[in-house]
């Protein structure tokens, strides 16, 4: 594929080309993680250690504040923080997916969606490193997952599909408007406090639950993965909302990406 041809691809062709050469994105993502912890004996598991310390500290503090049994609250906050870290890092880093690869984009005819998948895969690798903490906490409290845990797999797929379309939109917008990156980071920071990550849904008064849960997309996306891992079937509402968001989001993202794709190289 020549450089000129790569610039004239439609949004759908760009995404298709990138997916067909998925190994390139995964290789780049692996190299990013390896490069970050080069010469470190523990490597990426430093992330796991940091997350474990954070889970223990916040679990102890907020579990005490809300007077919730640790056997119930610690697994909840553990999987919540891990998933929220996955969402936050993927979204924040997607803002610079194109900017951080400026030299490569201007020289090689690689589909733009490859750089988005690179960001997503890098954070997916980190996610699986951090998930090691969850079974350790379950074992500590003498708990085990049940068959509902299998639903976490399609839940994670739906969550990833939502993150990918959002990453495409933000990658394009933040390439054009550089200040938007800081706004996105601030929004995600606030989002952590209005999403049941460090507090449980039953801690909310009934009047506030509709606004902070029903209209909060991150609550639905986190729930379709977290609830099965905690041994609970996720509500049908969570699945409907998450799948609908993925479908509508991807349709809008492809239209947006198709319109502004040819301008990305000029904005770098």
Short mmCIF file of C-alpha atoms in Angstrom, two decimals:
data_model
loop_
_atom_site.label_atom_id
_atom_site.label_comp_id
_atom_site.label_asym_id
_atom_site.label_seq_id
_atom_site.Cartn_x
_atom_site.Cartn_y
_atom_site.Cartn_z
CA UNK A 1 0.00 0.00 0.00
CA UNK A 2 1.56 3.30 -1.10
CA UNK A 3 1.60 6.40 1.04
CA UNK A 4 -0.81 8.20 -1.29
CA UNK A 5 -3.22 5.30 -1.24
CA UNK A 6 -3.09 5.10 2.56
CA UNK A 7 -4.08 8.79 2.75
CA UNK A 8 -7.13 8.20 0.52
CA UNK A 9 -8.62 5.29 2.47
CA UNK A 10 -12.14 5.63 3.81
CA UNK A 11 -12.69 5.30 7.54
CA UNK A 12 -14.00 1.75 7.16
CA UNK A 13 -11.07 0.75 4.95
CA UNK A 14 -8.61 2.24 7.43
CA UNK A 15 -10.13 0.29 10.32
CA UNK A 16 -10.31 -2.91 8.23
CA UNK A 17 -6.68 -2.59 7.12
CA UNK A 18 -5.57 -2.06 10.72
CA UNK A 19 -7.55 -5.04 12.01
CA UNK A 20 -6.23 -7.30 9.24
CA UNK A 21 -2.72 -6.38 10.36
CA UNK A 22 -3.57 -6.63 14.05
CA UNK A 23 -0.18 -8.18 14.86
CA UNK A 24 1.55 -4.87 14.14
CA UNK A 25 -0.53 -3.05 16.75
CA UNK A 26 0.01 -5.78 19.34
CA UNK A 27 3.75 -5.81 18.68
CA UNK A 28 3.99 -2.05 19.10
CA UNK A 29 1.90 -2.24 22.27
CA UNK A 30 4.11 -4.96 23.75
CA UNK A 31 7.21 -2.92 22.91
CA UNK A 32 5.73 0.11 24.68
CA UNK A 33 5.24 -1.87 27.89
CA UNK A 34 8.66 -3.52 27.63
CA UNK A 35 10.39 -0.22 26.92
CA UNK A 36 8.74 1.45 29.91
CA UNK A 37 10.22 -1.15 32.29
CA UNK A 38 13.47 -1.86 30.51
CA UNK A 39 16.26 -3.05 32.85
CA UNK A 40 13.75 -3.56 35.67
CA UNK A 41 13.84 -6.99 37.30
CA UNK A 42 10.14 -7.03 38.12
CA UNK A 43 9.10 -5.26 34.92
CA UNK A 44 5.40 -4.51 34.34
CA UNK A 45 4.51 -6.22 37.61
CA UNK A 46 5.52 -2.96 39.30
CA UNK A 47 2.14 -1.79 38.05
CA UNK A 48 0.52 -4.76 39.77
CA UNK A 49 2.32 -3.98 43.02
CA UNK A 50 1.28 -0.33 42.85
CA UNK A 51 -2.32 -1.28 42.16
CA UNK A 52 -2.28 -3.81 45.02
CA UNK A 53 -1.07 -1.16 47.47
CA UNK A 54 -3.73 1.27 46.22
CA UNK A 55 -6.50 -1.32 46.54
CA UNK A 56 -5.44 -2.21 50.07
CA UNK A 57 -5.16 1.41 51.23
CA UNK A 58 -8.39 2.68 49.68
CA UNK A 59 -10.26 -0.47 50.61
CA UNK A 60 -9.30 -0.09 54.25
CA UNK A 61 -10.13 3.63 54.35
CA UNK A 62 -13.43 3.62 52.47
CA UNK A 63 -14.55 0.28 53.85
CA UNK A 64 -14.19 1.75 57.33
CA UNK A 65 -15.92 5.00 56.37
CA UNK A 66 -18.91 3.18 54.86
CA UNK A 67 -18.89 0.54 57.58
CA UNK A 68 -18.89 -2.26 55.00
CA UNK A 69 -17.41 -5.73 55.72
CA UNK A 70 -13.96 -6.04 54.14
CA UNK A 71 -14.81 -9.43 52.67
CA UNK A 72 -17.49 -7.70 50.62
CA UNK A 73 -15.93 -4.30 49.98
CA UNK A 74 -12.31 -5.20 49.14
CA UNK A 75 -13.14 -7.43 46.12
CA UNK A 76 -15.60 -4.76 44.94
CA UNK A 77 -13.12 -1.89 45.09
CA UNK A 78 -10.33 -4.10 43.71
CA UNK A 79 -12.03 -4.97 40.43
CA UNK A 80 -13.50 -1.46 40.24
CA UNK A 81 -10.12 0.26 40.51
CA UNK A 82 -8.54 -2.13 38.02
CA UNK A 83 -11.28 -1.55 35.43
CA UNK A 84 -11.34 2.18 36.05
CA UNK A 85 -7.57 2.33 35.60
CA UNK A 86 -8.02 0.49 32.31
CA UNK A 87 -10.68 2.94 31.12
CA UNK A 88 -8.83 6.02 32.32
CA UNK A 89 -5.44 5.11 30.87
CA UNK A 90 -6.89 4.03 27.54
CA UNK A 91 -8.95 7.21 27.16
CA UNK A 92 -6.23 9.57 28.38
CA UNK A 93 -3.49 8.00 26.27
CA UNK A 94 -5.74 7.86 23.20
CA UNK A 95 -5.63 11.66 23.18
CA UNK A 96 -1.98 11.46 22.11
CA UNK A 97 -2.16 8.30 19.99
CA UNK A 98 -1.42 10.23 16.79
CA UNK A 99 0.67 12.99 18.32
CA UNK A 100 3.13 10.56 19.95
CA UNK A 101 3.56 8.75 16.60
CA UNK A 102 4.05 11.85 14.46
CA UNK A 103 7.33 10.72 12.87
CA UNK A 104 5.93 7.32 11.93
CA UNK A 105 2.67 8.73 10.55
CA UNK A 106 4.49 11.24 8.33
CA UNK A 107 6.86 8.61 6.93
CA UNK A 108 5.04 5.27 6.73
CA UNK A 109 1.66 4.39 5.13
CA UNK A 110 0.21 2.69 8.20
CA UNK A 111 -3.57 2.92 8.84
CA UNK A 112 -4.35 5.46 11.53
CA UNK A 113 -6.46 2.99 13.47
CA UNK A 114 -3.32 0.95 14.10
CA UNK A 115 -2.08 3.66 16.46
CA UNK A 116 -5.38 3.61 18.33
CA UNK A 117 -5.21 -0.17 18.67
CA UNK A 118 -1.62 0.18 19.87
CA UNK A 119 -2.81 2.36 22.74
CA UNK A 120 -5.69 0.00 23.52
CA UNK A 121 -3.51 -3.12 23.45
CA UNK A 122 -0.83 -1.57 25.65
CA UNK A 123 -3.40 -0.86 28.34
CA UNK A 124 -5.06 -4.26 27.89
CA UNK A 125 -1.72 -5.91 28.68
CA UNK A 126 -1.50 -3.78 31.84
CA UNK A 127 -5.11 -4.72 32.70
CA UNK A 128 -4.30 -8.43 32.67
CA UNK A 129 -1.23 -7.81 34.83
CA UNK A 130 -3.40 -6.04 37.40
CA UNK A 131 -6.16 -8.67 37.33
CA UNK A 132 -3.76 -11.02 39.13
CA UNK A 133 -4.63 -9.14 42.34
CA UNK A 134 -8.32 -10.06 42.25
CA UNK A 135 -8.07 -13.87 42.72
CA UNK A 136 -5.52 -13.32 45.50
CA UNK A 137 -8.04 -11.19 47.40
CA UNK A 138 -10.78 -13.79 46.85
CA UNK A 139 -8.53 -16.54 48.16
CA UNK A 140 -7.58 -14.43 51.18
CA UNK A 141 -11.25 -14.13 52.15
CA UNK A 142 -12.04 -17.72 51.22
CA UNK A 143 -14.24 -16.77 48.29
CA UNK A 144 -14.39 -18.20 44.78
CA UNK A 145 -15.94 -17.15 41.49
CA UNK A 146 -18.97 -18.98 40.10
CA UNK A 147 -20.23 -19.63 36.57
CA UNK A 148 -21.38 -16.03 36.26
CA UNK A 149 -17.68 -15.10 35.96
CA UNK A 150 -17.75 -16.36 32.37
CA UNK A 151 -19.99 -13.41 31.50
CA UNK A 152 -17.07 -11.12 32.30
CA UNK A 153 -15.43 -12.19 29.02
CA UNK A 154 -18.13 -10.82 26.68
CA UNK A 155 -18.46 -7.91 29.11
CA UNK A 156 -14.80 -7.04 28.63
CA UNK A 157 -15.24 -7.30 24.85
CA UNK A 158 -18.15 -4.84 24.92
CA UNK A 159 -16.18 -2.52 27.22
CA UNK A 160 -13.22 -2.61 24.83
CA UNK A 161 -15.42 -1.88 21.81
CA UNK A 162 -16.72 1.21 23.59
CA UNK A 163 -13.24 2.36 24.54
CA UNK A 164 -12.02 1.91 20.96
CA UNK A 165 -14.64 4.09 19.31
CA UNK A 166 -14.16 6.74 21.97
CA UNK A 167 -10.39 6.52 21.48
CA UNK A 168 -10.77 7.12 17.73
CA UNK A 169 -12.82 10.27 18.27
CA UNK A 170 -10.53 11.64 20.98
CA UNK A 171 -7.37 10.86 19.00
CA UNK A 172 -8.64 12.98 16.11
CA UNK A 173 -10.04 15.81 18.26
CA UNK A 174 -6.96 16.09 20.47
CA UNK A 175 -4.68 16.14 17.43
CA UNK A 176 -6.55 19.22 16.23
CA UNK A 177 -7.21 20.82 19.64
CA UNK A 178 -4.23 20.09 21.91
CA UNK A 179 -5.77 21.66 25.03
CA UNK A 180 -8.59 19.12 24.91
CA UNK A 181 -6.23 16.50 26.36
CA UNK A 182 -6.15 18.30 29.70
CA UNK A 183 -9.93 18.62 29.71
CA UNK A 184 -10.35 14.89 29.10
CA UNK A 185 -7.99 14.07 31.96
CA UNK A 186 -9.92 16.31 34.33
CA UNK A 187 -13.24 14.81 33.26
CA UNK A 188 -11.96 11.27 33.88
CA UNK A 189 -10.64 12.29 37.29
CA UNK A 190 -14.05 13.65 38.27
CA UNK A 191 -15.74 10.61 36.71
CA UNK A 192 -14.04 8.33 39.21
CA UNK A 193 -15.90 10.00 42.08
CA UNK A 194 -19.33 9.96 40.47
CA UNK A 195 -19.01 6.32 39.39
CA UNK A 196 -19.35 3.49 41.97
CA UNK A 197 -15.67 2.62 42.15
CA UNK A 198 -14.77 3.59 45.72
CA UNK A 199 -18.34 3.41 46.92
CA UNK A 200 -21.07 0.84 46.33
CA UNK A 201 -24.36 1.54 44.51
CA UNK A 202 -26.35 0.73 47.64
CA UNK A 203 -24.61 3.61 49.43
CA UNK A 204 -26.56 6.09 47.30
CA UNK A 205 -29.91 7.52 48.37
CA UNK A 206 -32.71 6.41 46.08
CA UNK A 207 -33.27 9.88 44.59
CA UNK A 208 -29.65 10.18 43.41
CA UNK A 209 -29.33 6.67 41.98
CA UNK A 210 -31.05 7.46 38.66
CA UNK A 211 -28.73 10.38 37.87
CA UNK A 212 -25.43 8.87 39.04
CA UNK A 213 -26.11 5.31 37.93
CA UNK A 214 -28.77 5.18 35.25
CA UNK A 215 -27.30 8.02 33.19
CA UNK A 216 -23.65 7.20 33.88
CA UNK A 217 -22.21 5.18 30.94
CA UNK A 218 -19.14 4.13 32.91
CA UNK A 219 -21.32 2.55 35.58
CA UNK A 220 -22.93 0.28 32.99
CA UNK A 221 -19.62 -0.54 31.28
CA UNK A 222 -17.85 -1.40 34.53
CA UNK A 223 -20.84 -3.37 35.84
CA UNK A 224 -20.97 -5.85 32.93
CA UNK A 225 -17.46 -6.97 33.88
CA UNK A 226 -17.40 -6.42 37.64
CA UNK A 227 -20.70 -8.00 38.63
CA UNK A 228 -20.00 -11.42 37.05
CA UNK A 229 -16.58 -11.53 38.71
CA UNK A 230 -18.25 -10.81 42.05
CA UNK A 231 -20.64 -13.71 41.47
CA UNK A 232 -23.65 -11.60 40.51
CA UNK A 233 -25.50 -11.56 37.18
CA UNK A 234 -25.27 -8.07 35.64
CA UNK A 235 -28.59 -6.38 35.10
CA UNK A 236 -30.10 -6.54 31.62
CA UNK A 237 -30.16 -2.73 31.67
CA UNK A 238 -26.37 -2.66 31.94
CA UNK A 239 -25.99 -4.91 28.89
CA UNK A 240 -28.56 -3.06 26.78
CA UNK A 241 -27.04 0.32 27.57
CA UNK A 242 -23.46 -0.86 26.91
CA UNK A 243 -24.25 -2.63 23.63
CA UNK A 244 -26.39 0.25 22.38
CA UNK A 245 -23.62 2.70 23.24
CA UNK A 246 -21.12 0.59 21.30
CA UNK A 247 -23.31 0.43 18.19
CA UNK A 248 -24.27 4.11 18.16
CA UNK A 249 -20.74 5.16 19.15
CA UNK A 250 -19.07 3.22 16.35
CA UNK A 251 -21.49 4.55 13.73
CA UNK A 252 -20.80 8.11 14.85
CA UNK A 253 -17.05 7.48 15.16
CA UNK A 254 -16.76 6.09 11.61
CA UNK A 255 -18.61 9.08 10.19
CA UNK A 256 -16.44 11.48 12.18
CA UNK A 257 -13.22 9.61 11.39
CA UNK A 258 -14.09 9.45 7.70
CA UNK A 259 -14.68 13.18 7.50
CA UNK A 260 -11.47 14.28 9.23
CA UNK A 261 -9.11 11.38 8.56
CA UNK A 262 -7.37 13.09 5.62
CA UNK A 263 -6.54 16.12 7.78
CA UNK A 264 -4.77 14.29 10.62
CA UNK A 265 -1.33 14.35 9.00
CA UNK A 266 -1.60 18.12 8.43
CA UNK A 267 -2.51 18.73 12.08
CA UNK A 268 0.57 16.96 13.42
#
